[in-house]
PDB file of C-alpha atoms in Angstrom:
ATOM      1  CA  UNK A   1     -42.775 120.199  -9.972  1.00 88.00           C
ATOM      2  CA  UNK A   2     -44.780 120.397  -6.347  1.00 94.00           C
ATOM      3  CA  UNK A   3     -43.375 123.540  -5.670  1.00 96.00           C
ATOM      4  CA  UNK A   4     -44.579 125.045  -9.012  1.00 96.00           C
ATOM      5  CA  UNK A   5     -48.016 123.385  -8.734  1.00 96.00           C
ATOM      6  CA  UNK A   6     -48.024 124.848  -5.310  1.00 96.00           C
ATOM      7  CA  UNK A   7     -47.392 128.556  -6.754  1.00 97.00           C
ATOM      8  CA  UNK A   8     -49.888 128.403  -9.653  1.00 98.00           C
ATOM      9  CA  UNK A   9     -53.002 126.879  -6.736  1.00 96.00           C
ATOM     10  CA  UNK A  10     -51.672 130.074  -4.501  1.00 96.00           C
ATOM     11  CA  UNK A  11     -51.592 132.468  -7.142  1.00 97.00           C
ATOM     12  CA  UNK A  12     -55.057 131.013  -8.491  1.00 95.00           C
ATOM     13  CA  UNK A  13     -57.093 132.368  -5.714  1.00 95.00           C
ATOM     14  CA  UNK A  14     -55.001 135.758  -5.281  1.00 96.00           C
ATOM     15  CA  UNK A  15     -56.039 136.394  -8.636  1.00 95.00           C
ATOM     16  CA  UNK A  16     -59.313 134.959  -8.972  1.00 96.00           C
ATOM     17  CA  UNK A  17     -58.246 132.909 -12.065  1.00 97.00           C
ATOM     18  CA  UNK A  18     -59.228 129.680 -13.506  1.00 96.00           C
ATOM     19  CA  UNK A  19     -56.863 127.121 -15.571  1.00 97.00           C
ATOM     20  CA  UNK A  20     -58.501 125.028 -18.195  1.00 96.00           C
ATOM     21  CA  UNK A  21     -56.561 122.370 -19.833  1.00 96.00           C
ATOM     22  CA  UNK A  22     -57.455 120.885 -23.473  1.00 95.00           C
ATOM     23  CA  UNK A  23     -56.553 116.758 -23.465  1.00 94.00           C
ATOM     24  CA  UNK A  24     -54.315 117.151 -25.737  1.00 96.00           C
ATOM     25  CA  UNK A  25     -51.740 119.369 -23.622  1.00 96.00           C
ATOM     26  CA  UNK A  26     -48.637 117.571 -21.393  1.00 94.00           C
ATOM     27  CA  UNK A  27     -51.212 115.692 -18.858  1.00 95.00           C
ATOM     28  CA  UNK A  28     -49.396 116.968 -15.679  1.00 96.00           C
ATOM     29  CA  UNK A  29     -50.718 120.284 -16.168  1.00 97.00           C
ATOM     30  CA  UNK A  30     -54.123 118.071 -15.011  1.00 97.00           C
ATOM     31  CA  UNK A  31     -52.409 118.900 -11.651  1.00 97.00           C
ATOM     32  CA  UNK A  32     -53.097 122.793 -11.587  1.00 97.00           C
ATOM     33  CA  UNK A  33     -56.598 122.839 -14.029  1.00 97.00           C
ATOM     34  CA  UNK A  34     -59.764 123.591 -12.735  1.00 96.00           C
ATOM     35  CA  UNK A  35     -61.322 121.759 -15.949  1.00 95.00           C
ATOM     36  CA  UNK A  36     -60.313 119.521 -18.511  1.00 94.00           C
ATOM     37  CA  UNK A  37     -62.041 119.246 -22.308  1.00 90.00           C
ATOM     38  CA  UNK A  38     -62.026 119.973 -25.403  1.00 86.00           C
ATOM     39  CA  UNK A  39     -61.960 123.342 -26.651  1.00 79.00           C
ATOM     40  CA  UNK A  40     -66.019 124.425 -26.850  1.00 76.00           C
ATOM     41  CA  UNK A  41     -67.001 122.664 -23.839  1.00 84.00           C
ATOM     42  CA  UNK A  42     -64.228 124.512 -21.533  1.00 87.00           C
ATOM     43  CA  UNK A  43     -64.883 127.834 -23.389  1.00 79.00           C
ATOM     44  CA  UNK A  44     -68.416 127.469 -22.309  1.00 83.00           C
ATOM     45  CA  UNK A  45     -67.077 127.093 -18.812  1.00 88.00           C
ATOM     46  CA  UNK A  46     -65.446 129.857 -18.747  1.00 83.00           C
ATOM     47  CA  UNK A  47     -68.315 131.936 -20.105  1.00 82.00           C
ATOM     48  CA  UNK A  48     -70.072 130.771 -16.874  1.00 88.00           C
ATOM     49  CA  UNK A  49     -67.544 131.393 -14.346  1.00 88.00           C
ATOM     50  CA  UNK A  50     -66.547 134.441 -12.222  1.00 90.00           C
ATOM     51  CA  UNK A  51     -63.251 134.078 -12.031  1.00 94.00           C
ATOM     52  CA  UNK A  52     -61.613 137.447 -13.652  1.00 95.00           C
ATOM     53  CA  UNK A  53     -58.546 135.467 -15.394  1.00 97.00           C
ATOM     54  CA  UNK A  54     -58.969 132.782 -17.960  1.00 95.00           C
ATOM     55  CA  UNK A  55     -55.196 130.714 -18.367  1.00 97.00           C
ATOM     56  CA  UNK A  56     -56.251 128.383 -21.167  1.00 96.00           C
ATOM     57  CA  UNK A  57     -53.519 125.751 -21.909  1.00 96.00           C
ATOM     58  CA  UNK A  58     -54.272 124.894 -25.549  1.00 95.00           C
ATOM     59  CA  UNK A  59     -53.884 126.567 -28.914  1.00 95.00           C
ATOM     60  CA  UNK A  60     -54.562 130.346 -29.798  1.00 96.00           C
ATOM     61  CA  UNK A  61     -57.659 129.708 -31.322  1.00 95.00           C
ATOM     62  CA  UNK A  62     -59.211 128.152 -28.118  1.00 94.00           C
ATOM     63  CA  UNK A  63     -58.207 130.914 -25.748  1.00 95.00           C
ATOM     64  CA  UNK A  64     -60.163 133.470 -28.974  1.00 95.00           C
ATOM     65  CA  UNK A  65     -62.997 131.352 -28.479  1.00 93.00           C
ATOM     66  CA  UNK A  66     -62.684 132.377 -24.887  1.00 93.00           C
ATOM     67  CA  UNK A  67     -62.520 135.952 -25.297  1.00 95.00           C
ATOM     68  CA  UNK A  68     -65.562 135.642 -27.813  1.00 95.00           C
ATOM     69  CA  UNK A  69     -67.672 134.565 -24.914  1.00 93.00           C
ATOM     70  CA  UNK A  70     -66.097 136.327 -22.205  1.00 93.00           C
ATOM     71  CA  UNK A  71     -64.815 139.780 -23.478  1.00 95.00           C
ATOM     72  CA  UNK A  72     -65.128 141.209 -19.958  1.00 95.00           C
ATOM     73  CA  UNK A  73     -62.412 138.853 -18.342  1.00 95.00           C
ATOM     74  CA  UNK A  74     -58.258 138.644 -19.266  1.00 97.00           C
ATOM     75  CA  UNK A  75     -57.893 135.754 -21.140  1.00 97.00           C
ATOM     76  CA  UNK A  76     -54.087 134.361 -20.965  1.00 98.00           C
ATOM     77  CA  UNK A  77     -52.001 132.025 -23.103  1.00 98.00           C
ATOM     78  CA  UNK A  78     -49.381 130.177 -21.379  1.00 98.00           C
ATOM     79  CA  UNK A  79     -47.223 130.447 -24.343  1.00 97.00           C
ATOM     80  CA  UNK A  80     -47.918 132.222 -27.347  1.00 95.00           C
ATOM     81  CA  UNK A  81     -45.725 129.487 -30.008  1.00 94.00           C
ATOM     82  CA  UNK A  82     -48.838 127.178 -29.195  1.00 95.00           C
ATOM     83  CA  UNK A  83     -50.821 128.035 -32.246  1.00 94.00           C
ATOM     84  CA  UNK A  84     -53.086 125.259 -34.861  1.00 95.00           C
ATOM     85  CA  UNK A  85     -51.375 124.634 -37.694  1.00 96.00           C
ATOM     86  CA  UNK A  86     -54.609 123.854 -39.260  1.00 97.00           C
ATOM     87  CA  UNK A  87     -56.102 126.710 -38.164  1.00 97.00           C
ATOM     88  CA  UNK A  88     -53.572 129.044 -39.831  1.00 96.00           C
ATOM     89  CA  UNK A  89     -54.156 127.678 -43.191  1.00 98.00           C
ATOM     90  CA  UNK A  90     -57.077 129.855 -43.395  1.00 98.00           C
ATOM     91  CA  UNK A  91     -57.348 133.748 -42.855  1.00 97.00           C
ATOM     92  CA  UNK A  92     -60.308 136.456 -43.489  1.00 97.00           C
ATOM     93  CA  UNK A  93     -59.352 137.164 -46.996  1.00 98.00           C
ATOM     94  CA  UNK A  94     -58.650 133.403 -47.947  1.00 98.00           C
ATOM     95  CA  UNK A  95     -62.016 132.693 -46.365  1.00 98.00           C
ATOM     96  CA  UNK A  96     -63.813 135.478 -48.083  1.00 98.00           C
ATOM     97  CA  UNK A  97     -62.209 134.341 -51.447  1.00 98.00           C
ATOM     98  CA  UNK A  98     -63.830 131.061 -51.032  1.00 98.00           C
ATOM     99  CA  UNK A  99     -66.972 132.001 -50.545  1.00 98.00           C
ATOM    100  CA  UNK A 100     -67.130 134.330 -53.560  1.00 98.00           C
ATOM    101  CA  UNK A 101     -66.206 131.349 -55.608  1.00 97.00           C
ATOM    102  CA  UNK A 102     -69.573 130.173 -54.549  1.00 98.00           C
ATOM    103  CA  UNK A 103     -72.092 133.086 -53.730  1.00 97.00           C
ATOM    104  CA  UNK A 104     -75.179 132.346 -51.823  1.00 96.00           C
ATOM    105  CA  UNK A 105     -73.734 129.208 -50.547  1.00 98.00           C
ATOM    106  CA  UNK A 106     -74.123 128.969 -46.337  1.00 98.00           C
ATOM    107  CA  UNK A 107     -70.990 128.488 -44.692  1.00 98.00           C
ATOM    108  CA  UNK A 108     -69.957 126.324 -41.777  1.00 98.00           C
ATOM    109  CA  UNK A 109     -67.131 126.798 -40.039  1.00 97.00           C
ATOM    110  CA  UNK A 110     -65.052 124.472 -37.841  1.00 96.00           C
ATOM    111  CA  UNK A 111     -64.899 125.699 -34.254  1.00 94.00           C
ATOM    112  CA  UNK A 112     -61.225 125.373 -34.775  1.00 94.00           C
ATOM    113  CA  UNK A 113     -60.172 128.839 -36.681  1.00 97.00           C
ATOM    114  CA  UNK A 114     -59.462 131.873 -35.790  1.00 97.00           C
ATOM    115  CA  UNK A 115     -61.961 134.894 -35.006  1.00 97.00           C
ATOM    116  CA  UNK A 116     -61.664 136.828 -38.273  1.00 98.00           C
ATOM    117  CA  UNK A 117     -62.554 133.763 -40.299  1.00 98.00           C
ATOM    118  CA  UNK A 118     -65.472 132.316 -37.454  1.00 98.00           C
ATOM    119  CA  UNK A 119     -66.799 136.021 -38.085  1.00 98.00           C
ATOM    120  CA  UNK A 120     -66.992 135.205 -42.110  1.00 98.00           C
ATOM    121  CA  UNK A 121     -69.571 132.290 -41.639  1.00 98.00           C
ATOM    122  CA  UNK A 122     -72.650 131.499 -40.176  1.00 98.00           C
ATOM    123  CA  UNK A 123     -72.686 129.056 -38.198  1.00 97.00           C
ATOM    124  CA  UNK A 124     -69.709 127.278 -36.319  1.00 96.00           C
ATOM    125  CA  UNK A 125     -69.592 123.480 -35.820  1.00 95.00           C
ATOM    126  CA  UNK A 126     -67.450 120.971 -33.930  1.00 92.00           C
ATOM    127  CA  UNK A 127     -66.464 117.455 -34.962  1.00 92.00           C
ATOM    128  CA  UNK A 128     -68.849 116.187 -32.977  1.00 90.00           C
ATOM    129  CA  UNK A 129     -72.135 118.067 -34.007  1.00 93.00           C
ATOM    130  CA  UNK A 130     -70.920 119.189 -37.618  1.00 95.00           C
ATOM    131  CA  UNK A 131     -73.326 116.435 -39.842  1.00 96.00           C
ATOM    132  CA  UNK A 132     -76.054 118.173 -37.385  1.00 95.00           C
ATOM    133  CA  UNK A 133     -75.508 121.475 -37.967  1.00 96.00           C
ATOM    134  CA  UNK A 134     -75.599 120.764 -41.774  1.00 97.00           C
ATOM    135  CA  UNK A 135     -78.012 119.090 -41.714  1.00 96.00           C
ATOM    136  CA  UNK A 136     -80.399 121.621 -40.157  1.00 96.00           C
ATOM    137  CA  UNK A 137     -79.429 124.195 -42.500  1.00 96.00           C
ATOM    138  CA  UNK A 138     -81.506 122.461 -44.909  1.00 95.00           C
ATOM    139  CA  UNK A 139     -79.322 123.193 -47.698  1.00 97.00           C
ATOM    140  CA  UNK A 140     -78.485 121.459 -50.786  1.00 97.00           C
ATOM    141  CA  UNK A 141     -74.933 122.602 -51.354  1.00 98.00           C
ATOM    142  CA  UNK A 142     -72.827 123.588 -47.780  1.00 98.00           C
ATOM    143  CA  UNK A 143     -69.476 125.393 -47.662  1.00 98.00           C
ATOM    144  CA  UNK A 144     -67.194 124.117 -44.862  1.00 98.00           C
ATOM    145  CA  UNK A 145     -64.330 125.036 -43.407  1.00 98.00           C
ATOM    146  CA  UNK A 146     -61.424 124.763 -43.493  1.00 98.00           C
ATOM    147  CA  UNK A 147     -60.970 120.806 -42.414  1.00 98.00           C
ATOM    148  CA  UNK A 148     -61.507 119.307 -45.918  1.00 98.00           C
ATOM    149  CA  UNK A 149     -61.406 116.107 -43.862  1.00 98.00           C
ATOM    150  CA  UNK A 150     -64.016 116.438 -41.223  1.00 98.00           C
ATOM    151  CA  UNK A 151     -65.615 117.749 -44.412  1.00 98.00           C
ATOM    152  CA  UNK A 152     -65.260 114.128 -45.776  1.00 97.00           C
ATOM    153  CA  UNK A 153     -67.280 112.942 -43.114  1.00 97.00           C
ATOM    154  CA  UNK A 154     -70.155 114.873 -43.085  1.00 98.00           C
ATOM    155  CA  UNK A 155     -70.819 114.469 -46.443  1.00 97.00           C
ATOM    156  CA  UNK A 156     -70.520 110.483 -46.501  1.00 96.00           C
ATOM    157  CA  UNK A 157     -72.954 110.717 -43.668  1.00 97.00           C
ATOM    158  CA  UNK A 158     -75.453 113.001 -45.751  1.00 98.00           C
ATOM    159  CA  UNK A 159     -74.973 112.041 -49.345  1.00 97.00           C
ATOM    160  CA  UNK A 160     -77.948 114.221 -50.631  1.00 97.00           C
ATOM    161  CA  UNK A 161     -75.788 117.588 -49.459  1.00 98.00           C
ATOM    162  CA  UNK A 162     -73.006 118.412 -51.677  1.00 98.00           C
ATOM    163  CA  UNK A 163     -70.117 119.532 -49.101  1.00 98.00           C
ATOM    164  CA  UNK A 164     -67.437 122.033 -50.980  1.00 98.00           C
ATOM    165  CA  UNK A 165     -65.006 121.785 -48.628  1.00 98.00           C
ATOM    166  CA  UNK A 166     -61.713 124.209 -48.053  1.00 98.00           C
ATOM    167  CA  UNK A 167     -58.618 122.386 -48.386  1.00 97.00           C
ATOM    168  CA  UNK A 168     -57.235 122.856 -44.710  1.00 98.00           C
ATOM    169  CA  UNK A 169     -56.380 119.861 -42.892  1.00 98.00           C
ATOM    170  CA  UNK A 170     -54.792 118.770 -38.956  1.00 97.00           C
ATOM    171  CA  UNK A 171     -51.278 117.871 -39.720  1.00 97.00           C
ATOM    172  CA  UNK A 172     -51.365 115.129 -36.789  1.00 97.00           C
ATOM    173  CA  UNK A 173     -54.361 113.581 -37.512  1.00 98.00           C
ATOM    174  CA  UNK A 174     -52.904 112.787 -41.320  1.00 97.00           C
ATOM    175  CA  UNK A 175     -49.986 111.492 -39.950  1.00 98.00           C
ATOM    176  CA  UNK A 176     -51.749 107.960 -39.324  1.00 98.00           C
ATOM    177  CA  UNK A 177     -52.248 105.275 -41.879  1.00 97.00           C
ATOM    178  CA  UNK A 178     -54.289 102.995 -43.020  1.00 97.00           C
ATOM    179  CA  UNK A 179     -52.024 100.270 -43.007  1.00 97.00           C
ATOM    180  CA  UNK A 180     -51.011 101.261 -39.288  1.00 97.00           C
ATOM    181  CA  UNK A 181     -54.725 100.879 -38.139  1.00 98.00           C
ATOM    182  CA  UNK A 182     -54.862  97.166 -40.443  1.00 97.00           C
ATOM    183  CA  UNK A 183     -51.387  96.144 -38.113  1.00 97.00           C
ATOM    184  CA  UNK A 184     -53.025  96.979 -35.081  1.00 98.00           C
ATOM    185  CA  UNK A 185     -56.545  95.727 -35.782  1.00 97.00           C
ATOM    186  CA  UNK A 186     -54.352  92.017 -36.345  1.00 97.00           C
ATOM    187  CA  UNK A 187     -52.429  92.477 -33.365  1.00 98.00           C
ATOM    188  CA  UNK A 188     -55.260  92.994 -31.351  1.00 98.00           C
ATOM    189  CA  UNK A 189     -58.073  91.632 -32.637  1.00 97.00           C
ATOM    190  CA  UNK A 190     -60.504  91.848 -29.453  1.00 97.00           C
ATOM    191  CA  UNK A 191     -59.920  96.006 -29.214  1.00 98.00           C
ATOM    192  CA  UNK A 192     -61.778  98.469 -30.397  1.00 98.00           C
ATOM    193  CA  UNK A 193     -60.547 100.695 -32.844  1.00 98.00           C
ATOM    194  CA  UNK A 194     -61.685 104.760 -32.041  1.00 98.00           C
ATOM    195  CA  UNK A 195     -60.452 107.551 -34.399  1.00 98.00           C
ATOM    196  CA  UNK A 196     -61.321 111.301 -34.585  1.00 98.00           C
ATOM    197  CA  UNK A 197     -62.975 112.194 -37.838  1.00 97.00           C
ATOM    198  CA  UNK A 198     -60.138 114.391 -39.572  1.00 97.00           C
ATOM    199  CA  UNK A 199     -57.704 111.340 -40.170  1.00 98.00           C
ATOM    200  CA  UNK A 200     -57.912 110.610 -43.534  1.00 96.00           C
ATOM    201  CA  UNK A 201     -61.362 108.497 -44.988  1.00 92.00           C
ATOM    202  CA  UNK A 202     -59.420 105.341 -45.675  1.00 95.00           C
ATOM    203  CA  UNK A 203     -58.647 104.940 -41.977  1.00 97.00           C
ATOM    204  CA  UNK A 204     -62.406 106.350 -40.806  1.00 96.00           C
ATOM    205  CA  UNK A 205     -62.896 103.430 -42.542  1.00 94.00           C
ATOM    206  CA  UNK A 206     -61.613 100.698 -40.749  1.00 95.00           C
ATOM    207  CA  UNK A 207     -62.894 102.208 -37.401  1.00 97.00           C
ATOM    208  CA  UNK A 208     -65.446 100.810 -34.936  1.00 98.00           C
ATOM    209  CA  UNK A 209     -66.017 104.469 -33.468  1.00 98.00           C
ATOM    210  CA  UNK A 210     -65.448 107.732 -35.294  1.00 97.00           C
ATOM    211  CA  UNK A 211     -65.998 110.956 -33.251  1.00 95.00           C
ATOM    212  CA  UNK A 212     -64.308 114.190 -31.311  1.00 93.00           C
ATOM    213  CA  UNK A 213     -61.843 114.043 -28.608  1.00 93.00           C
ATOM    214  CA  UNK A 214     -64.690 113.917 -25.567  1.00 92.00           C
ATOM    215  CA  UNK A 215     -67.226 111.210 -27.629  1.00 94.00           C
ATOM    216  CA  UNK A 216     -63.685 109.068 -27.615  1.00 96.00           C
ATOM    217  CA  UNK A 217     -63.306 109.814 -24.108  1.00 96.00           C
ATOM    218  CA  UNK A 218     -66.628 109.101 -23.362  1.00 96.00           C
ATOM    219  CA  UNK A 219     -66.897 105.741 -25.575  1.00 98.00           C
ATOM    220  CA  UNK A 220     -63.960 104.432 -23.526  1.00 98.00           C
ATOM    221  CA  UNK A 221     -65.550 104.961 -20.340  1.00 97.00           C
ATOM    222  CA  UNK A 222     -69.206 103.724 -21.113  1.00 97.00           C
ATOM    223  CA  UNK A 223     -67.525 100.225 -23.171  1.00 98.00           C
ATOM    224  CA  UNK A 224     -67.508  97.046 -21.563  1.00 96.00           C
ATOM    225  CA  UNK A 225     -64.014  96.663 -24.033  1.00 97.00           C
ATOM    226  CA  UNK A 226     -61.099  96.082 -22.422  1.00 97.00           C
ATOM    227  CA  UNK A 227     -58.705  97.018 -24.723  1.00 98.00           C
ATOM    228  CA  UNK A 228     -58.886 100.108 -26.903  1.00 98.00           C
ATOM    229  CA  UNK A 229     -57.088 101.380 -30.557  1.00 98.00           C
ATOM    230  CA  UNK A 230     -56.638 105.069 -30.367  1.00 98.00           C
ATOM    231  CA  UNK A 231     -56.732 107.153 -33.379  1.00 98.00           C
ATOM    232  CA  UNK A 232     -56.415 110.625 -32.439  1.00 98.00           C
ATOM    233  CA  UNK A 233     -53.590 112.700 -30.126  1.00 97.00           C
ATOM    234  CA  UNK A 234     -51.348 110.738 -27.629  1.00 97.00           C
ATOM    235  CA  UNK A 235     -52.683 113.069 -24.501  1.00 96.00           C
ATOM    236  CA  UNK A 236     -56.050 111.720 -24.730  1.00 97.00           C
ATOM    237  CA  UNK A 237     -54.557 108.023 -24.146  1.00 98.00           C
ATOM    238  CA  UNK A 238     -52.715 109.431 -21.373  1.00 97.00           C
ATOM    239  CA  UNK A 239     -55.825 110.824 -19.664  1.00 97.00           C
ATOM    240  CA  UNK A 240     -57.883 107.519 -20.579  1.00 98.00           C
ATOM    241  CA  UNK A 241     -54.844 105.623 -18.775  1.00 98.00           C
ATOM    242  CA  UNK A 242     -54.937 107.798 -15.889  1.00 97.00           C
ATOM    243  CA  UNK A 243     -58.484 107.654 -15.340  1.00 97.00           C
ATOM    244  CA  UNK A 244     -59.240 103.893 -16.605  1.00 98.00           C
ATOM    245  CA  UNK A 245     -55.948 101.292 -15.051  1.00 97.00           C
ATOM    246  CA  UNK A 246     -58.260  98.464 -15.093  1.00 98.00           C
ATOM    247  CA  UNK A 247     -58.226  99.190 -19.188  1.00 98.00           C
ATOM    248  CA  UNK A 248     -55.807  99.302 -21.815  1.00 98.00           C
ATOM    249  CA  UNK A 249     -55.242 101.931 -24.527  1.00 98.00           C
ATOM    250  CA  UNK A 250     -53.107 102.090 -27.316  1.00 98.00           C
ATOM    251  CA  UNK A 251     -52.242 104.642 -29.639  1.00 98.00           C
ATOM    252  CA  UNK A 252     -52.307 103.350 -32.751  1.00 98.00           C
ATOM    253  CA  UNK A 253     -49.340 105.561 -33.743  1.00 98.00           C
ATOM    254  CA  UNK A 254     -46.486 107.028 -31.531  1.00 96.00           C
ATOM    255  CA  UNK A 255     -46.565 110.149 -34.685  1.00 97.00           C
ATOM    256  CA  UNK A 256     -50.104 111.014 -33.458  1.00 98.00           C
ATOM    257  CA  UNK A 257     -48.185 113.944 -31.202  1.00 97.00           C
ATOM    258  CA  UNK A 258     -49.315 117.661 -31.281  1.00 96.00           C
ATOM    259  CA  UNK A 259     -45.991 119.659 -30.886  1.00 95.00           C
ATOM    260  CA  UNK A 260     -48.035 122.871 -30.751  1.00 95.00           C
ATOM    261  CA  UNK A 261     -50.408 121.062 -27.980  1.00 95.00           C
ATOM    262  CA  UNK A 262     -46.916 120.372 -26.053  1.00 95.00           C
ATOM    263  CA  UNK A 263     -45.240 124.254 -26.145  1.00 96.00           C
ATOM    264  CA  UNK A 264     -47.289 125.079 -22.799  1.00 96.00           C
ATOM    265  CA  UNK A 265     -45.669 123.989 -19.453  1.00 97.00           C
ATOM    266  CA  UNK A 266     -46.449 124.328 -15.974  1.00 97.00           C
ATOM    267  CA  UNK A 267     -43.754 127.192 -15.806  1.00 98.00           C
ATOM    268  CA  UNK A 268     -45.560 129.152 -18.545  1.00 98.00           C
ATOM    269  CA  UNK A 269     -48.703 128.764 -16.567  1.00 98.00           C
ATOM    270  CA  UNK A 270     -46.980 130.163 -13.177  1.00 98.00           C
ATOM    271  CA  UNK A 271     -45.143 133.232 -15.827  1.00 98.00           C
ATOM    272  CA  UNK A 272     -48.144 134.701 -17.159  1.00 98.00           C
ATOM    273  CA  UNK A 273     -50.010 134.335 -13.426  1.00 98.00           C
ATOM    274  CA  UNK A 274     -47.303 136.613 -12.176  1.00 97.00           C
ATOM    275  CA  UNK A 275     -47.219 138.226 -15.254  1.00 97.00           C
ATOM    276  CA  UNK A 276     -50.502 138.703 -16.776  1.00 97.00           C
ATOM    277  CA  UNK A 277     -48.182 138.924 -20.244  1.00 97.00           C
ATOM    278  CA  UNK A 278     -49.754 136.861 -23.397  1.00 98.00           C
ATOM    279  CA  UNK A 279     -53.109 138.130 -23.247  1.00 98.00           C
ATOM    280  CA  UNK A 280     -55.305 137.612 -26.332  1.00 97.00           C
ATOM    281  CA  UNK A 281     -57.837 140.344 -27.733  1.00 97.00           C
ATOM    282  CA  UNK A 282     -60.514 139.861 -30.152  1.00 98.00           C
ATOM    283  CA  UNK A 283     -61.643 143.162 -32.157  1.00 97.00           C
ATOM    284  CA  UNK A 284     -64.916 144.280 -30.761  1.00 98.00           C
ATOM    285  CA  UNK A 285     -66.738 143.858 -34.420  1.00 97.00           C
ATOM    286  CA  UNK A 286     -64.878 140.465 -35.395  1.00 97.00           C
ATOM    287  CA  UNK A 287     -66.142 139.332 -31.589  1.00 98.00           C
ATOM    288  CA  UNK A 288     -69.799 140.560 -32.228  1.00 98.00           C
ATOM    289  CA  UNK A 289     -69.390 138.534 -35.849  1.00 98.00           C
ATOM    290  CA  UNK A 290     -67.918 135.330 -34.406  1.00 97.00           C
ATOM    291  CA  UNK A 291     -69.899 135.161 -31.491  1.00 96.00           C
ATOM    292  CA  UNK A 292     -73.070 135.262 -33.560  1.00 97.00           C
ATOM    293  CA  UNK A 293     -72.115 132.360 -35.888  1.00 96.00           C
ATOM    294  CA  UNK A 294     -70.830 130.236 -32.137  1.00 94.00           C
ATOM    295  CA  UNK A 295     -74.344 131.273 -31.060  1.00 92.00           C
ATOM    296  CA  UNK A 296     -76.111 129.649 -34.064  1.00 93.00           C
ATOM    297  CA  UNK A 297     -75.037 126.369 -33.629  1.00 91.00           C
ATOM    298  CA  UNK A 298     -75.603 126.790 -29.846  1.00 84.00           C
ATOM    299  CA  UNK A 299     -79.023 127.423 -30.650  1.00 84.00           C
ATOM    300  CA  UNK A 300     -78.950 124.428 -33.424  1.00 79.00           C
ATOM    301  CA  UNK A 301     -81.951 121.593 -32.363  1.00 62.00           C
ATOM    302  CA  UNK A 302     -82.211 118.996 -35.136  1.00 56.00           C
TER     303      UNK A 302
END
């Protein structure tokens, strides 16, 4: 594995590229990223950098939010099987065929989808600012999608909007139970329990923290807790245990695995370096479309 890591760091600055890395890939491709984060935050980055290669080891989805903000750089995926299964559930015409089931209705759209259907809404969210952006639309009836869960959420925490949500969901996040989190709550009764908010609303409810991938991260770090229940995908726990040995964090289930998260390896990263094969493109007028709706909830101060 050295000599690999060695390559990709060589071939780095020869090509003036950057690696990010989304927590929930394999965690030894830590070893070669320049950043690690969830999928806004390291899209941002690599609007802001001058490096003329993006390599973004996550889903497809994350490395079109990439080329949305920076349509003057390459932007690579290590390997092109790593797609979002709850991202696919939804496509332009799907997306338009929901909204004409409720005309007039503004639309909010998970960060996680694809360009055609981020450039059918108008304004993007992520888990962690979505009951923001709702709110500030001032709306009394919201369109979101397509996680019908995260969905859930918003519209517990603001009761006077009526959410119609799509009926897309994360196939990982469902996979824990309620009766998983109740186990491990008895088994370890001095932990705090942290889960992401597309797992289903009868485990959100026996949570002591609900919120994205980094505001998990970030809980973790800040708590004077010792011992930590982990509701959302296995690499964050790896990262958490990496970066925190004097804590202990368990996830909650040993299903909570993203198999599409896991399809890019440091050997994929070193291919399309040599390569430059599995670039992404984003259609000039879907870009211009998406990027305006990203944009918007940029811009979003409630």
């Amino acid at each position: 594995m050295q000599e690999i890591i060695e390559k990709i760091n060589k071939l780095k600055k020869e090509r003036r590229a950057i690696i990010l890395a989304h927590c929930y890939q394999n965690v030894e491709i830590d070893n070669v990223a320049d950043y690690v984060g969830d999928s806004l935050g390291l899209s941002r980055i690599a609007a802001k950098t001058d490096a003329q290669i993006i390599v973004f080891a996550g889903v497809y989805f994350m490395a079109e939010t990439a080329k949305i903000l920076s349509p003057d750089k390459k932007v690579l995926l290590p390997n092109l099987n790593s797609g979002c299964q709850m991202a696919n559930m939804i496509d332009m015409k799907r997306m338009k065929e929901f909204k004409a089931q409720h005309p007039g209705v503004p639309v909010v759209c998970y960060v996680n989808s694809t360009a055609e259907v981020k450039a059918e809404a108008d304004v993007c969210c992520t888990s962690s600012n979505a009951i923001d952006i709702v709110r500030s639309l001032n709306a009394k009836k919201v369109l979101f999608a397509p996680d019908c869960y995260l969905g859930s959420w918003v519209a517990k925490k603001l009761p006077d909007v009526e959410i119609i949500s799509y009926h897309g969901f994360c196939p990982t996040h469902l996979r824990l139970m309620p009766d998983e989190v109740k186990k491990m709550r008895i088994l370890y009764p001095d932990a705090a329990t942290l889960v992401h908010p597309e797992c289903h609303q009868e485990v959100v409810k026996y949570a002591d923290f609900v919120g994205s991938t980094t505001q998990i991260m970030q809980y973790c770090e800040r708590s004077k807790k010792k011992t930590f229940l982990i509701g959302t995908e296995k690499g964050v726990v790896d990262r958490l245990s990496r970066d925190f040995p004097e804590k202990e964090f368990i996830l909650i289930s040993d299903r909570l695995v993203c198999h599409n998260m896991k399809y890019n390896t440091l050997e994929d990263i070193l291919h399309v370096l040599e390569t430059g094969e599995n670039e992404v493109f984003v259609e000039e007028h879907l870009r211009k479309l998406a990027l305006g709706a990203i944009e918007r909830m940029v811009e979003c101060r409630v």
